PDB file of C-alpha atoms in Angstrom:
ATOM      1  CA  ALA A   1     -12.462 -15.312  29.041  1.00 72.00           C
ATOM      2  CA  GLN A   2     -16.175 -13.767  28.987  1.00 82.00           C
ATOM      3  CA  SER A   3     -18.369 -12.721  26.830  1.00 89.00           C
ATOM      4  CA  VAL A   4     -21.983 -12.844  26.631  1.00 94.00           C
ATOM      5  CA  THR A   5     -23.998 -12.154  23.103  1.00 95.00           C
ATOM      6  CA  GLN A   6     -27.883 -11.297  22.835  1.00 96.00           C
ATOM      7  CA  LEU A   7     -29.318 -12.829  19.861  1.00 91.00           C
ATOM      8  CA  GLY A   8     -31.679  -9.776  17.993  1.00 91.00           C
ATOM      9  CA  SER A   9     -30.418  -6.531  18.613  1.00 93.00           C
ATOM     10  CA  HIS A  10     -34.702  -4.590  18.745  1.00 96.00           C
ATOM     11  CA  VAL A  11     -37.568  -7.548  20.008  1.00 97.00           C
ATOM     12  CA  SER A  12     -40.587  -6.009  19.541  1.00 97.00           C
ATOM     13  CA  VAL A  13     -43.761  -7.754  20.814  1.00 97.00           C
ATOM     14  CA  SER A  14     -47.644  -6.834  20.544  1.00 97.00           C
ATOM     15  CA  GLU A  15     -48.678  -5.330  25.188  1.00 97.00           C
ATOM     16  CA  GLY A  16     -49.494  -8.550  26.808  1.00 97.00           C
ATOM     17  CA  ALA A  17     -48.070 -11.264  24.784  1.00 98.00           C
ATOM     18  CA  LEU A  18     -44.292 -12.894  25.799  1.00 98.00           C
ATOM     19  CA  VAL A  19     -41.157 -11.383  26.102  1.00 98.00           C
ATOM     20  CA  LEU A  20     -38.689 -13.724  25.345  1.00 98.00           C
ATOM     21  CA  LEU A  21     -34.837 -12.123  25.276  1.00 98.00           C
ATOM     22  CA  ARG A  22     -31.678 -14.048  24.692  1.00 97.00           C
ATOM     23  CA  CYS A  23     -28.677 -13.969  26.237  1.00 97.00           C
ATOM     24  CA  ASN A  24     -25.924 -16.904  25.934  1.00 96.00           C
ATOM     25  CA  TYR A  25     -22.598 -16.257  27.795  1.00 94.00           C
ATOM     26  CA  SER A  26     -18.860 -17.801  27.512  1.00 91.00           C
ATOM     27  CA  SER A  27     -16.983 -18.050  31.014  1.00 85.00           C
ATOM     28  CA  SER A  28     -14.432 -21.150  31.892  1.00 78.00           C
ATOM     29  CA  VAL A  29     -15.531 -20.810  35.559  1.00 81.00           C
ATOM     30  CA  PRO A  30     -19.092 -20.870  37.070  1.00 82.00           C
ATOM     31  CA  PRO A  31     -20.238 -17.990  35.932  1.00 87.00           C
ATOM     32  CA  TYR A  32     -22.568 -14.452  37.706  1.00 89.00           C
ATOM     33  CA  LEU A  33     -25.131 -13.454  35.407  1.00 92.00           C
ATOM     34  CA  PHE A  34     -27.256 -10.615  35.316  1.00 93.00           C
ATOM     35  CA  TRP A  35     -29.756  -8.982  33.276  1.00 96.00           C
ATOM     36  CA  TYR A  36     -30.199  -4.991  34.156  1.00 95.00           C
ATOM     37  CA  VAL A  37     -32.322  -2.632  31.739  1.00 96.00           C
ATOM     38  CA  GLN A  38     -31.835   0.687  30.802  1.00 93.00           C
ATOM     39  CA  TYR A  39     -34.020   3.180  29.930  1.00 91.00           C
ATOM     40  CA  PRO A  40     -33.071   6.596  28.353  1.00 85.00           C
ATOM     41  CA  ASN A  41     -31.316   9.140  29.746  1.00 79.00           C
ATOM     42  CA  GLN A  42     -30.757   7.377  33.043  1.00 83.00           C
ATOM     43  CA  GLY A  43     -27.641   4.232  34.515  1.00 85.00           C
ATOM     44  CA  LEU A  44     -29.243   0.496  34.419  1.00 90.00           C
ATOM     45  CA  GLN A  45     -30.852  -0.743  36.795  1.00 91.00           C
ATOM     46  CA  LEU A  46     -30.693  -4.208  38.090  1.00 91.00           C
ATOM     47  CA  LEU A  47     -33.604  -7.021  37.194  1.00 95.00           C
ATOM     48  CA  LEU A  48     -32.628 -10.066  38.389  1.00 94.00           C
ATOM     49  CA  LYS A  49     -29.414 -12.018  39.311  1.00 91.00           C
ATOM     50  CA  TYR A  50     -27.929 -15.418  39.310  1.00 92.00           C
ATOM     51  CA  THR A  51     -25.412 -16.516  41.849  1.00 87.00           C
ATOM     52  CA  THR A  52     -25.665 -20.020  42.927  1.00 86.00           C
ATOM     53  CA  GLY A  53     -28.553 -22.185  43.728  1.00 88.00           C
ATOM     54  CA  ALA A  54     -32.195 -22.361  42.526  1.00 90.00           C
ATOM     55  CA  THR A  55     -31.437 -21.917  38.451  1.00 91.00           C
ATOM     56  CA  LEU A  56     -34.548 -20.467  38.044  1.00 95.00           C
ATOM     57  CA  VAL A  57     -34.110 -16.400  39.255  1.00 96.00           C
ATOM     58  CA  LYS A  58     -37.194 -13.911  39.500  1.00 96.00           C
ATOM     59  CA  GLY A  59     -36.455 -10.761  39.477  1.00 95.00           C
ATOM     60  CA  ILE A  60     -37.963  -7.097  39.839  1.00 94.00           C
ATOM     61  CA  ASN A  61     -41.619  -6.364  36.999  1.00 93.00           C
ATOM     62  CA  GLY A  62     -42.744 -10.046  36.443  1.00 96.00           C
ATOM     63  CA  PHE A  63     -39.377 -11.132  34.952  1.00 97.00           C
ATOM     64  CA  GLU A  64     -37.745 -14.188  35.526  1.00 97.00           C
ATOM     65  CA  ALA A  65     -34.160 -15.991  34.033  1.00 97.00           C
ATOM     66  CA  GLU A  66     -33.576 -19.052  34.183  1.00 96.00           C
ATOM     67  CA  PHE A  67     -29.755 -20.960  33.876  1.00 95.00           C
ATOM     68  CA  LYS A  68     -29.465 -23.327  31.742  1.00 95.00           C
ATOM     69  CA  LYS A  69     -25.437 -24.778  31.851  1.00 92.00           C
ATOM     70  CA  SER A  70     -25.673 -27.050  29.101  1.00 93.00           C
ATOM     71  CA  GLU A  71     -26.755 -24.697  26.704  1.00 94.00           C
ATOM     72  CA  THR A  72     -25.044 -21.523  27.688  1.00 94.00           C
ATOM     73  CA  SER A  73     -27.594 -19.782  27.962  1.00 96.00           C
ATOM     74  CA  PHE A  74     -29.417 -17.285  30.874  1.00 97.00           C
ATOM     75  CA  HIS A  75     -32.720 -16.327  28.693  1.00 97.00           C
ATOM     76  CA  LEU A  76     -35.004 -13.577  29.814  1.00 98.00           C
ATOM     77  CA  THR A  77     -38.589 -13.923  30.088  1.00 98.00           C
ATOM     78  CA  LYS A  78     -41.758 -12.172  31.418  1.00 98.00           C
ATOM     79  CA  PRO A  79     -45.581 -13.820  30.662  1.00 97.00           C
ATOM     80  CA  SER A  80     -46.956 -11.013  29.239  1.00 97.00           C
ATOM     81  CA  ALA A  81     -45.400  -7.152  27.834  1.00 97.00           C
ATOM     82  CA  HIS A  82     -46.957  -4.283  29.375  1.00 96.00           C
ATOM     83  CA  MET A  83     -46.277  -0.400  27.993  1.00 96.00           C
ATOM     84  CA  SER A  84     -43.779   0.585  30.943  1.00 95.00           C
ATOM     85  CA  ASP A  85     -41.141  -2.663  29.814  1.00 96.00           C
ATOM     86  CA  ALA A  86     -39.889  -1.231  26.011  1.00 96.00           C
ATOM     87  CA  ALA A  87     -36.231  -0.161  27.491  1.00 96.00           C
ATOM     88  CA  GLU A  88     -33.145  -1.630  26.418  1.00 96.00           C
ATOM     89  CA  TYR A  89     -31.807  -4.690  28.098  1.00 97.00           C
ATOM     90  CA  PHE A  90     -28.861  -5.719  28.751  1.00 96.00           C
ATOM     91  CA  CYS A  91     -27.586  -9.217  29.839  1.00 96.00           C
ATOM     92  CA  ALA A  92     -23.688  -9.497  31.646  1.00 93.00           C
ATOM     93  CA  VAL A  93     -21.767 -12.128  32.612  1.00 91.00           C
ATOM     94  CA  SER A  94     -18.942 -12.118  35.984  1.00 86.00           C
ATOM     95  CA  GLU A  95     -16.556 -14.541  37.566  1.00 79.00           C
ATOM     96  CA  GLY A  96     -18.126 -13.186  40.972  1.00 67.00           C
ATOM     97  CA  GLY A  97     -15.630 -12.421  43.761  1.00 59.00           C
ATOM     98  CA  THR A  98     -13.500  -9.987  44.594  1.00 53.00           C
ATOM     99  CA  GLY A  99     -13.865  -6.876  42.554  1.00 57.00           C
ATOM    100  CA  ASN A 100     -14.658  -8.346  39.279  1.00 72.00           C
ATOM    101  CA  GLN A 101     -15.591  -6.580  35.997  1.00 81.00           C
ATOM    102  CA  PHE A 102     -18.629  -7.446  33.916  1.00 86.00           C
ATOM    103  CA  TYR A 103     -19.312  -8.337  31.090  1.00 90.00           C
ATOM    104  CA  PHE A 104     -22.119  -6.393  28.732  1.00 93.00           C
ATOM    105  CA  GLY A 105     -23.724  -7.620  26.084  1.00 95.00           C
ATOM    106  CA  THR A 106     -23.985  -5.121  23.135  1.00 94.00           C
ATOM    107  CA  GLY A 107     -28.198  -4.666  24.625  1.00 95.00           C
ATOM    108  CA  THR A 108     -31.490  -5.357  22.876  1.00 97.00           C
ATOM    109  CA  SER A 109     -33.958  -2.861  22.672  1.00 96.00           C
ATOM    110  CA  LEU A 110     -37.807  -4.065  23.222  1.00 97.00           C
ATOM    111  CA  THR A 111     -40.577  -2.767  22.051  1.00 97.00           C
ATOM    112  CA  VAL A 112     -43.800  -3.533  23.576  1.00 97.00           C
ATOM    113  CA  ILE A 113     -47.049  -2.539  19.996  1.00 97.00           C
ATOM    114  CA  PRO A 114     -50.319  -1.299  22.044  1.00 94.00           C
TER     115      PRO A 114
ATOM    116  CA  GLY B   1     -27.336   8.854  49.211  1.00 55.00           C
ATOM    117  CA  ALA B   2     -29.640   7.182  48.363  1.00 75.00           C
ATOM    118  CA  GLY B   3     -27.844   5.909  45.215  1.00 90.00           C
ATOM    119  CA  VAL B   4     -24.906   6.561  42.895  1.00 94.00           C
ATOM    120  CA  SER B   5     -24.859   9.908  41.783  1.00 95.00           C
ATOM    121  CA  GLN B   6     -23.010  11.696  38.947  1.00 97.00           C
ATOM    122  CA  SER B   7     -21.783  14.702  38.037  1.00 97.00           C
ATOM    123  CA  PRO B   8     -22.038  16.923  35.303  1.00 97.00           C
ATOM    124  CA  ARG B   9     -24.643  14.563  33.511  1.00 95.00           C
ATOM    125  CA  TYR B  10     -23.550  16.482  30.252  1.00 96.00           C
ATOM    126  CA  LYS B  11     -20.276  17.393  28.975  1.00 98.00           C
ATOM    127  CA  VAL B  12     -19.445  18.944  26.125  1.00 98.00           C
ATOM    128  CA  ALA B  13     -15.795  19.288  25.217  1.00 98.00           C
ATOM    129  CA  LYS B  14     -13.896  21.161  23.064  1.00 97.00           C
ATOM    130  CA  ARG B  15     -10.589  18.494  21.413  1.00 97.00           C
ATOM    131  CA  GLY B  16      -8.205  18.869  23.349  1.00 97.00           C
ATOM    132  CA  GLN B  17      -9.282  19.885  26.451  1.00 98.00           C
ATOM    133  CA  ASP B  18      -9.116  18.068  29.416  1.00 98.00           C
ATOM    134  CA  VAL B  19     -12.665  16.746  31.931  1.00 98.00           C
ATOM    135  CA  ALA B  20     -12.882  15.252  34.816  1.00 98.00           C
ATOM    136  CA  LEU B  21     -15.947  13.414  35.746  1.00 98.00           C
ATOM    137  CA  ARG B  22     -16.909  12.573  39.342  1.00 98.00           C
ATOM    138  CA  CYS B  23     -18.409   9.816  40.948  1.00 98.00           C
ATOM    139  CA  ASP B  24     -20.339   9.782  44.585  1.00 97.00           C
ATOM    140  CA  PRO B  25     -20.907   6.338  45.441  1.00 95.00           C
ATOM    141  CA  ILE B  26     -23.696   4.976  48.287  1.00 93.00           C
ATOM    142  CA  SER B  27     -22.164   5.672  51.511  1.00 91.00           C
ATOM    143  CA  GLY B  28     -19.933   2.572  52.734  1.00 89.00           C
ATOM    144  CA  HIS B  29     -19.540   0.589  49.372  1.00 91.00           C
ATOM    145  CA  VAL B  30     -16.446  -0.788  49.352  1.00 90.00           C
ATOM    146  CA  SER B  31     -16.125  -1.661  45.240  1.00 91.00           C
ATOM    147  CA  LEU B  32     -16.411   1.336  42.620  1.00 94.00           C
ATOM    148  CA  PHE B  33     -15.752   0.126  38.735  1.00 93.00           C
ATOM    149  CA  TRP B  34     -15.986   2.486  36.219  1.00 97.00           C
ATOM    150  CA  TYR B  35     -17.288   1.816  32.571  1.00 96.00           C
ATOM    151  CA  GLN B  36     -17.730   3.264  29.069  1.00 97.00           C
ATOM    152  CA  GLN B  37     -20.669   2.734  27.142  1.00 94.00           C
ATOM    153  CA  ALA B  38     -20.623   3.855  23.240  1.00 93.00           C
ATOM    154  CA  LEU B  39     -23.868   5.125  21.521  1.00 89.00           C
ATOM    155  CA  GLY B  40     -25.445   2.040  20.611  1.00 86.00           C
ATOM    156  CA  GLN B  41     -23.426  -0.722  22.340  1.00 89.00           C
ATOM    157  CA  GLY B  42     -23.356  -2.046  25.993  1.00 91.00           C
ATOM    158  CA  PRO B  43     -20.945  -1.172  28.525  1.00 93.00           C
ATOM    159  CA  GLU B  44     -17.295  -1.973  28.947  1.00 94.00           C
ATOM    160  CA  PHE B  45     -15.265  -1.778  31.745  1.00 93.00           C
ATOM    161  CA  LEU B  46     -12.261   0.337  32.237  1.00 96.00           C
ATOM    162  CA  THR B  47     -11.525   0.829  36.333  1.00 95.00           C
ATOM    163  CA  TYR B  48     -12.527  -0.815  38.942  1.00 92.00           C
ATOM    164  CA  PHE B  49     -11.205   0.426  42.992  1.00 93.00           C
ATOM    165  CA  GLN B  50     -11.702  -1.303  46.222  1.00 91.00           C
ATOM    166  CA  ASN B  51     -12.093   1.721  48.882  1.00 93.00           C
ATOM    167  CA  GLU B  52      -8.497   3.733  47.607  1.00 95.00           C
ATOM    168  CA  ALA B  53      -7.176   0.582  46.044  1.00 95.00           C
ATOM    169  CA  GLN B  54      -7.430   0.796  42.084  1.00 95.00           C
ATOM    170  CA  LEU B  55      -6.992  -2.796  41.865  1.00 92.00           C
ATOM    171  CA  ASP B  56      -7.169  -2.995  38.221  1.00 91.00           C
ATOM    172  CA  LYS B  57      -7.257   0.020  35.241  1.00 93.00           C
ATOM    173  CA  SER B  58      -7.034  -2.231  32.550  1.00 92.00           C
ATOM    174  CA  GLY B  59      -9.553  -1.136  30.657  1.00 94.00           C
ATOM    175  CA  LEU B  60      -8.391   2.692  30.292  1.00 97.00           C
ATOM    176  CA  PRO B  61      -7.627   2.515  26.584  1.00 95.00           C
ATOM    177  CA  SER B  62      -5.148   4.766  26.716  1.00 95.00           C
ATOM    178  CA  ASP B  63      -3.013   6.424  29.710  1.00 96.00           C
ATOM    179  CA  ARG B  64      -4.675  10.445  28.985  1.00 98.00           C
ATOM    180  CA  PHE B  65      -7.928   8.560  30.997  1.00 98.00           C
ATOM    181  CA  PHE B  66      -7.108   8.440  34.811  1.00 97.00           C
ATOM    182  CA  ALA B  67      -9.423   7.740  37.526  1.00 98.00           C
ATOM    183  CA  GLU B  68      -8.766   8.006  41.549  1.00 97.00           C
ATOM    184  CA  ARG B  69     -10.010   7.487  44.572  1.00 97.00           C
ATOM    185  CA  PRO B  70      -8.199   8.944  47.099  1.00 96.00           C
ATOM    186  CA  GLU B  71     -10.445   8.480  50.705  1.00 94.00           C
ATOM    187  CA  GLY B  72     -12.144   5.562  49.116  1.00 92.00           C
ATOM    188  CA  SER B  73     -15.526   7.120  48.532  1.00 94.00           C
ATOM    189  CA  VAL B  74     -15.503   9.889  45.497  1.00 97.00           C
ATOM    190  CA  SER B  75     -13.954   8.496  42.241  1.00 98.00           C
ATOM    191  CA  THR B  76     -13.126  10.521  39.846  1.00 98.00           C
ATOM    192  CA  LEU B  77     -12.453  10.146  36.626  1.00 98.00           C
ATOM    193  CA  LYS B  78     -10.250  12.785  34.246  1.00 98.00           C
ATOM    194  CA  ILE B  79      -9.658  12.930  30.558  1.00 98.00           C
ATOM    195  CA  GLN B  80      -6.333  15.100  29.344  1.00 98.00           C
ATOM    196  CA  ARG B  81      -6.567  16.050  25.687  1.00 98.00           C
ATOM    197  CA  THR B  82      -9.934  14.391  25.067  1.00 98.00           C
ATOM    198  CA  GLN B  83     -11.049  12.898  22.144  1.00 97.00           C
ATOM    199  CA  GLN B  84     -13.812  12.400  19.289  1.00 96.00           C
ATOM    200  CA  GLU B  85     -13.546   8.838  20.724  1.00 96.00           C
ATOM    201  CA  ASP B  86     -14.007   9.793  24.760  1.00 97.00           C
ATOM    202  CA  SER B  87     -17.412  10.933  23.048  1.00 97.00           C
ATOM    203  CA  ALA B  88     -19.347   7.673  24.878  1.00 97.00           C
ATOM    204  CA  VAL B  89     -21.636   7.360  28.619  1.00 95.00           C
ATOM    205  CA  TYR B  90     -19.332   7.610  31.678  1.00 97.00           C
ATOM    206  CA  LEU B  91     -21.381   4.658  34.748  1.00 95.00           C
ATOM    207  CA  CYS B  92     -20.286   4.592  37.885  1.00 96.00           C
ATOM    208  CA  ALA B  93     -21.220   1.468  39.456  1.00 93.00           C
ATOM    209  CA  SER B  94     -20.999   0.493  43.160  1.00 92.00           C
ATOM    210  CA  SER B  95     -20.916  -1.995  45.212  1.00 88.00           C
ATOM    211  CA  PHE B  96     -20.893  -3.269  48.763  1.00 82.00           C
ATOM    212  CA  LEU B  97     -20.639  -7.016  48.616  1.00 70.00           C
ATOM    213  CA  GLN B  98     -18.235  -7.526  45.264  1.00 61.00           C
ATOM    214  CA  GLY B  99     -19.256  -9.086  42.410  1.00 55.00           C
ATOM    215  CA  PHE B 100     -23.295  -9.468  43.826  1.00 63.00           C
ATOM    216  CA  GLY B 101     -24.284  -6.736  41.702  1.00 69.00           C
ATOM    217  CA  TYR B 102     -23.546  -2.573  41.409  1.00 83.00           C
ATOM    218  CA  THR B 103     -25.809   0.047  41.720  1.00 89.00           C
ATOM    219  CA  PHE B 104     -25.123   1.741  38.974  1.00 91.00           C
ATOM    220  CA  GLY B 105     -25.603   6.376  38.541  1.00 93.00           C
ATOM    221  CA  SER B 106     -27.247   7.411  35.159  1.00 92.00           C
ATOM    222  CA  GLY B 107     -23.659   7.899  33.773  1.00 94.00           C
ATOM    223  CA  THR B 108     -22.376  12.057  32.341  1.00 96.00           C
ATOM    224  CA  ARG B 109     -22.304  12.008  28.996  1.00 95.00           C
ATOM    225  CA  LEU B 110     -19.167  13.543  26.837  1.00 97.00           C
ATOM    226  CA  THR B 111     -19.547  14.773  23.917  1.00 97.00           C
ATOM    227  CA  VAL B 112     -16.276  16.035  22.256  1.00 97.00           C
ATOM    228  CA  VAL B 113     -16.583  18.551  19.455  1.00 97.00           C
TER     229      VAL B 113
END
């Protein structure tokens, strides 16, 4: 069985400060890991993904995440927050391969304070 | 089209009414998923299609929920005799390569009154 835990349902940072959104997963097989962002009244947009290979993955809008197998974590970071980063962020895990569903966390709402 | 299109964007249904939600995936995308997102929650899996074949429907919450994709392109999620607990955003996602990140539509917000 697979699951995702996102620590902190709400995170506030000052504009220009480091963004750190936490994600821990549970998976019985090597996972595929994803971060999605959701703006109000919109669908989910893929920020970045880890499937195999390099454990530090870079995504859009300056975000990156590092897959740490020993810690079963896939935390999302951005060195300097921008006002436009305010949104809901979802971490997801899948087994990959044919047709496997995604298991999403409950989301973290990011507020950026000017 | 360039993205996954869902219609309607908003739907208000009276309890007991049947509804049909449409998803137009990106042309050529083989895989199609439906997810249900309750307020303040992450999306939860409903069902999965590979072309026209419904390979997994384990997430459908009851037999009132039915999905189809008869020609392997457009998909319809039907909910019969809607209940208040069906109120949620219904998201459709499609992909050409399975498991490598899906493109999501903007969703249909269903409110059952």
